[in-house]
mmCIF file of C-alpha atoms in Angstrom:
data_model
loop_
_atom_site.group_PDB
_atom_site.id
_atom_site.type_symbol
_atom_site.label_atom_id
_atom_site.label_comp_id
_atom_site.label_asym_id
_atom_site.label_seq_id
_atom_site.Cartn_x
_atom_site.Cartn_y
_atom_site.Cartn_z
ATOM 1 C CA MET A 1 100.164 72.270 96.041
ATOM 2 C CA ALA A 2 102.748 75.211 96.725
ATOM 3 C CA ASP A 3 102.015 78.455 95.270
ATOM 4 C CA ASP A 4 104.203 79.386 92.252
ATOM 5 C CA ASP A 5 105.751 82.589 93.096
ATOM 6 C CA SER A 6 107.759 82.787 90.107
ATOM 7 C CA PRO A 7 107.408 85.671 87.756
ATOM 8 C CA PRO A 8 105.391 85.500 84.892
ATOM 9 C CA PRO A 9 107.229 84.986 81.586
ATOM 10 C CA GLN A 10 108.000 87.915 79.452
ATOM 11 C CA ARG A 11 105.632 89.172 76.717
ATOM 12 C CA ARG A 12 107.760 89.025 73.438
ATOM 13 C CA ILE A 13 106.997 91.813 70.890
ATOM 14 C CA ARG A 14 106.941 91.413 67.353
ATOM 15 C CA ALA A 15 109.489 93.384 65.365
ATOM 16 C CA SER A 16 108.418 95.864 62.714
ATOM 17 C CA ASP A 17 109.788 96.622 59.317
ATOM 18 C CA LYS A 18 110.949 99.927 60.816
ATOM 19 C CA ASP A 19 112.644 98.159 63.662
ATOM 20 C CA ARG A 20 114.630 95.899 61.413
ATOM 21 C CA ASP A 21 115.701 98.843 58.994
ATOM 22 C CA GLU A 22 117.063 100.892 62.012
ATOM 23 C CA VAL A 23 119.064 97.787 62.938
ATOM 24 C CA LEU A 24 120.462 97.326 59.541
ATOM 25 C CA SER A 25 121.093 100.895 59.396
ATOM 26 C CA VAL A 26 123.211 100.770 62.705
ATOM 27 C CA ILE A 27 125.174 97.834 61.157
ATOM 28 C CA THR A 28 125.900 99.779 57.783
ATOM 29 C CA GLU A 29 127.227 102.637 59.938
ATOM 30 C CA ALA A 30 129.275 100.502 62.052
ATOM 31 C CA VAL A 31 130.946 98.811 58.898
ATOM 32 C CA THR A 32 131.463 102.118 57.817
ATOM 33 C CA ASN A 33 133.688 102.834 60.871
ATOM 34 C CA GLY A 34 135.370 99.617 60.737
ATOM 35 C CA ARG A 35 133.900 97.706 63.287
ATOM 36 C CA LEU A 36 132.959 94.757 61.491
ATOM 37 C CA ASP A 37 134.219 92.541 58.925
ATOM 38 C CA PRO A 38 132.604 91.198 55.695
ATOM 39 C CA GLU A 39 131.307 87.909 57.271
ATOM 40 C CA GLU A 40 130.168 89.523 60.422
ATOM 41 C CA THR A 41 128.376 92.165 58.441
ATOM 42 C CA ALA A 42 126.480 89.735 56.328
ATOM 43 C CA GLN A 43 125.496 87.364 59.318
ATOM 44 C CA ARG A 44 124.171 90.376 61.155
ATOM 45 C CA GLN A 45 122.206 91.705 58.068
ATOM 46 C CA ASP A 46 120.806 88.189 57.552
ATOM 47 C CA ASP A 47 119.562 87.794 61.191
ATOM 48 C CA ALA A 48 118.172 91.257 61.230
ATOM 49 C CA ILE A 49 115.988 90.825 58.174
ATOM 50 C CA SER A 50 115.013 87.663 59.304
ATOM 51 C CA ALA A 51 114.166 88.542 62.839
ATOM 52 C CA LYS A 52 110.746 88.187 64.165
ATOM 53 C CA PHE A 53 110.796 89.544 67.904
ATOM 54 C CA LEU A 54 112.528 92.802 69.172
ATOM 55 C CA ASP A 55 114.597 90.677 71.470
ATOM 56 C CA ASP A 56 116.191 89.077 68.513
ATOM 57 C CA LEU A 57 117.005 92.137 67.299
ATOM 58 C CA ILE A 58 119.279 93.414 70.550
ATOM 59 C CA PRO A 59 122.129 90.875 70.350
ATOM 60 C CA LEU A 60 122.800 92.415 66.766
ATOM 61 C CA ILE A 61 123.707 95.798 67.937
ATOM 62 C CA ASP A 62 124.892 95.750 71.845
ATOM 63 C CA ASP A 63 128.315 95.942 70.985
ATOM 64 C CA LEU A 64 128.043 98.516 68.571
ATOM 65 C CA PRO A 65 128.273 102.045 69.906
ATOM 66 C CA GLU A 66 126.566 103.395 66.728
ATOM 67 C CA GLY A 67 123.474 101.643 67.930
ATOM 68 C CA HIS A 68 123.360 102.935 71.554
ATOM 69 C CA GLN A 69 120.037 105.213 71.491
ATOM 70 C CA LEU A 70 118.413 102.224 69.430
ATOM 71 C CA HIS A 71 119.977 99.302 72.111
ATOM 72 C CA GLN A 72 118.352 101.613 74.767
ATOM 73 C CA ARG A 73 114.826 101.940 73.226
ATOM 74 C CA LEU A 74 114.545 97.925 72.284
ATOM 75 C CA ALA A 75 115.677 97.428 76.109
ATOM 76 C CA ARG A 76 113.022 99.408 77.209
ATOM 77 C CA GLN A 77 110.517 97.868 75.129
ATOM 78 C CA THR A 78 111.447 94.450 75.823
ATOM 79 C CA GLY A 79 112.235 94.609 79.777
ATOM 80 C CA HIS A 80 115.855 93.515 79.008
ATOM 81 C CA GLY A 81 118.677 95.137 80.932
ATOM 82 C CA GLN A 82 118.629 98.456 82.564
ATOM 83 C CA ASP A 83 119.190 101.562 80.863
ATOM 84 C CA THR A 84 121.721 103.956 82.439
ATOM 85 C CA GLY A 85 122.838 106.152 79.572
ATOM 86 C CA PRO A 86 122.724 109.757 79.003
ATOM 87 C CA GLY A 87 119.106 110.913 78.236
ATOM 88 C CA SER A 88 117.453 107.629 79.384
ATOM 89 C CA ALA A 89 117.264 107.507 82.973
ATOM 90 C CA LEU A 90 115.204 104.391 83.229
ATOM 91 C CA GLN A 91 115.468 101.337 85.296
ATOM 92 C CA ARG A 92 112.912 98.511 85.232
ATOM 93 C CA ARG A 93 110.783 97.702 88.759
ATOM 94 C CA GLY A 94 108.945 94.894 87.564
ATOM 95 C CA ALA A 95 108.177 92.911 84.645
ATOM 96 C CA THR A 96 106.319 95.561 82.617
ATOM 97 C CA GLU A 97 106.656 98.681 84.820
ATOM 98 C CA LEU A 98 109.215 101.287 83.782
ATOM 99 C CA SER A 99 109.877 104.537 85.621
ATOM 100 C CA PRO A 100 112.772 107.250 85.794
ATOM 101 C CA SER A 101 115.531 106.210 88.033
ATOM 102 C CA VAL A 102 115.755 109.735 89.133
ATOM 103 C CA GLU A 103 112.486 110.984 90.062
ATOM 104 C CA PRO A 104 111.438 114.058 87.771
ATOM 105 C CA GLY A 105 111.611 117.091 90.182
ATOM 106 C CA SER A 106 113.825 115.792 92.760
ATOM 107 C CA ALA A 107 116.572 117.830 91.795
ATOM 108 C CA PRO A 108 116.740 121.448 92.808
ATOM 109 C CA PRO A 109 115.814 123.965 89.943
ATOM 110 C CA THR A 110 118.711 125.252 88.140
ATOM 111 C CA ASN A 111 119.284 129.189 87.955
ATOM 112 C CA SER A 112 121.819 131.029 86.128
ATOM 113 C CA VAL A 113 122.361 135.021 85.286
ATOM 114 C CA ALA A 114 124.514 135.841 82.197
ATOM 115 C CA ILE A 115 125.118 139.415 81.667
ATOM 116 C CA MET A 116 127.468 140.084 78.617
ATOM 117 C CA SER A 117 128.709 136.596 79.480
ATOM 118 C CA GLY A 118 127.805 132.899 79.373
ATOM 119 C CA ARG A 119 128.537 129.474 80.828
ATOM 120 C CA GLU A 120 128.209 125.797 80.327
ATOM 121 C CA ILE A 121 125.260 124.109 82.070
ATOM 122 C CA ASP A 122 124.760 120.256 82.150
ATOM 123 C CA VAL A 123 121.284 120.050 83.669
ATOM 124 C CA ALA A 124 121.222 117.271 86.245
ATOM 125 C CA PRO A 125 119.154 114.208 86.130
ATOM 126 C CA GLY A 126 115.801 114.943 88.006
ATOM 127 C CA THR A 127 115.808 118.744 87.339
ATOM 128 C CA ALA A 128 112.216 119.876 86.339
ATOM 129 C CA GLN A 129 113.009 123.495 85.863
ATOM 130 C CA VAL A 130 115.651 125.795 84.625
ATOM 131 C CA THR A 131 115.488 129.502 84.696
ATOM 132 C CA THR A 132 118.102 131.731 83.165
ATOM 133 C CA TYR A 133 118.236 135.566 83.182
ATOM 134 C CA ALA A 134 120.251 136.895 80.048
ATOM 135 C CA LEU A 135 121.649 140.339 78.785
ATOM 136 C CA MET A 136 123.865 140.863 75.976
ATOM 137 C CA GLY A 137 124.749 136.978 76.649
ATOM 138 C CA GLY A 138 123.654 133.511 76.895
ATOM 139 C CA ASP A 139 124.389 129.882 78.163
ATOM 140 C CA ASN A 140 125.003 126.443 76.636
ATOM 141 C CA ILE A 141 122.694 124.411 78.380
ATOM 142 C CA ASP A 142 123.039 120.511 78.045
ATOM 143 C CA LEU A 143 119.721 118.472 78.755
ATOM 144 C CA CYS A 144 121.069 115.333 77.853
ATOM 145 C CA ALA A 145 121.350 113.909 81.105
ATOM 146 C CA VAL A 146 117.985 115.166 82.389
ATOM 147 C CA MET A 147 115.795 113.835 79.592
ATOM 148 C CA GLY A 148 113.958 110.543 79.419
ATOM 149 C CA PRO A 149 110.682 108.877 78.519
ATOM 150 C CA GLY A 150 107.956 110.844 80.435
ATOM 151 C CA VAL A 151 110.187 113.570 81.721
ATOM 152 C CA THR A 152 109.049 117.198 81.322
ATOM 153 C CA VAL A 153 111.513 120.049 81.692
ATOM 154 C CA GLU A 154 110.714 123.693 81.702
ATOM 155 C CA LEU A 155 113.151 125.953 80.565
ATOM 156 C CA VAL A 156 112.480 129.617 81.538
ATOM 157 C CA SER A 157 114.243 132.181 80.023
ATOM 158 C CA TYR A 158 114.236 135.879 80.236
ATOM 159 C CA ALA A 159 116.608 137.344 77.681
ATOM 160 C CA MET A 160 117.334 140.897 76.067
ATOM 161 C CA TRP A 161 119.524 141.279 72.871
ATOM 162 C CA ALA A 162 120.805 137.695 73.945
ATOM 163 C CA GLY A 163 119.781 134.206 73.859
ATOM 164 C CA ASN A 164 120.726 130.457 75.132
ATOM 165 C CA ASP A 165 122.109 127.579 72.839
ATOM 166 C CA ILE A 166 120.103 124.523 74.067
ATOM 167 C CA TYR A 167 121.300 120.909 73.423
ATOM 168 C CA VAL A 168 118.784 117.802 73.557
ATOM 169 C CA PRO A 169 119.369 114.071 72.875
ATOM 170 C CA PRO A 170 117.309 112.681 70.046
ATOM 171 C CA GLY A 171 113.669 112.029 70.518
ATOM 172 C CA VAL A 172 112.742 115.102 72.511
ATOM 173 C CA ARG A 173 109.768 117.243 71.810
ATOM 174 C CA VAL A 174 110.342 120.902 72.045
ATOM 175 C CA ARG A 175 107.247 123.138 72.718
ATOM 176 C CA ASP A 176 107.627 126.568 72.466
ATOM 177 C CA GLU A 177 105.350 128.862 74.862
ATOM 178 C CA THR A 178 107.569 132.065 74.817
ATOM 179 C CA ILE A 179 106.721 135.740 74.441
ATOM 180 C CA ASN A 180 108.799 137.467 71.843
ATOM 181 C CA ILE A 181 109.102 140.811 70.885
ATOM 182 C CA MET A 182 111.422 141.371 67.561
ATOM 183 C CA ALA A 183 112.932 137.968 68.469
ATOM 184 C CA GLY A 184 112.325 134.122 68.198
ATOM 185 C CA ASN A 185 113.557 131.024 69.067
ATOM 186 C CA GLU A 186 114.600 128.329 66.443
ATOM 187 C CA VAL A 187 114.389 124.711 66.904
ATOM 188 C CA ARG A 188 116.754 122.758 64.182
ATOM 189 C CA LEU A 189 114.948 120.300 62.080
ATOM 190 C CA SER A 190 117.500 117.703 63.714
ATOM 191 C CA ALA A 191 116.424 118.525 67.204
ATOM 192 C CA ARG A 192 112.839 118.106 66.658
ATOM 193 C CA GLY A 193 111.776 114.778 68.405
ATOM 194 C CA ASP A 194 108.646 112.721 68.495
ATOM 195 C CA GLY A 195 108.762 112.949 72.420
ATOM 196 C CA SER A 196 109.798 109.301 72.895
ATOM 197 C CA ASN A 197 112.455 110.854 75.140
ATOM 198 C CA GLY A 198 110.384 113.617 76.842
ATOM 199 C CA THR A 199 109.458 117.117 76.456
ATOM 200 C CA VAL A 200 111.131 120.491 76.775
ATOM 201 C CA VAL A 201 108.760 123.640 77.088
ATOM 202 C CA LEU A 202 110.139 126.865 76.402
ATOM 203 C CA LYS A 203 108.821 129.861 78.606
ATOM 204 C CA GLY A 204 109.670 133.041 79.533
ATOM 205 C CA PHE A 205 110.257 136.439 77.474
ATOM 206 C CA SER A 206 112.642 137.453 74.953
ATOM 207 C CA LEU A 207 113.135 141.441 73.425
ATOM 208 C CA MET A 208 115.278 141.401 70.252
ATOM 209 C CA ALA A 209 116.820 137.970 71.355
ATOM 210 C CA GLY A 210 116.236 134.272 70.714
ATOM 211 C CA HIS A 211 117.304 130.762 71.792
ATOM 212 C CA ASP A 212 118.657 127.951 69.597
ATOM 213 C CA VAL A 213 117.668 124.264 70.233
ATOM 214 C CA HIS A 214 120.279 121.902 68.680
ATOM 215 C CA LEU A 215 120.767 118.190 68.612
ATOM 216 C CA ALA A 216 123.672 117.325 71.014
ATOM 217 C CA LYS A 217 126.973 116.822 69.637
ATOM 218 C CA GLY A 218 127.592 113.036 69.090
ATOM 219 C CA TYR A 219 124.069 112.138 67.975
ATOM 220 C CA ARG A 220 124.684 114.536 64.508
ATOM 221 C CA ALA A 221 125.359 112.537 61.517
ATOM 222 C CA LYS A 222 128.255 115.031 60.694
ATOM 223 C CA ASP A 223 129.796 114.024 64.251
ATOM 224 C CA GLN A 224 129.917 110.490 62.780
ATOM 225 C CA GLY A 225 131.602 111.048 59.388
ATOM 226 C CA GLN A 226 128.346 111.360 57.585
ATOM 227 C CA LEU A 227 126.763 114.380 55.767
ATOM 228 C CA GLU A 228 123.350 115.615 57.034
#
């Protein structure tokens, strides 16, 4: 008998109550934004409540922009499709293996000097370290494109009477290892993720200065017509 080279069937993962609740929240948000009519809403809600497996939930949100982040997570967990959206940087290599589509550290380090000024910095995928020097100024640093599961980015900043505004996507854990004199950093509550979308390590030194870490615009509830 010839060897069977067909890939093994994918393992299905059972959905939890939290998974179902998150899908229901996306559907509710989509209704608020006028994307679903009452009949579609009722059907999707019924399907979400009765779903047994994660792959049963994916079709319920794959055409809803409000569910983009959740769709990416479910796709990663089930091995369905490829993640190419900002902040995910994942692609499938095998039935169960997931890895960054851009190897962490493959991009050159990013450096910036801000003296009584600042600039917009969109950190490229694959960047492992960002170093900034600020004197009475600071940059707006967007980390959405570089972050992803398993990705660690070091943000090394030396600041005097200054500070950077740092923007992250959901799920990013922020670890503060900076040294501060008459200064300090603020990580907004909405930006305190669980590490499922990578880790940002803050390093460096601040004198009468500090950095603010925000959840990136578009992910915040107030940007979607909701109250925080």
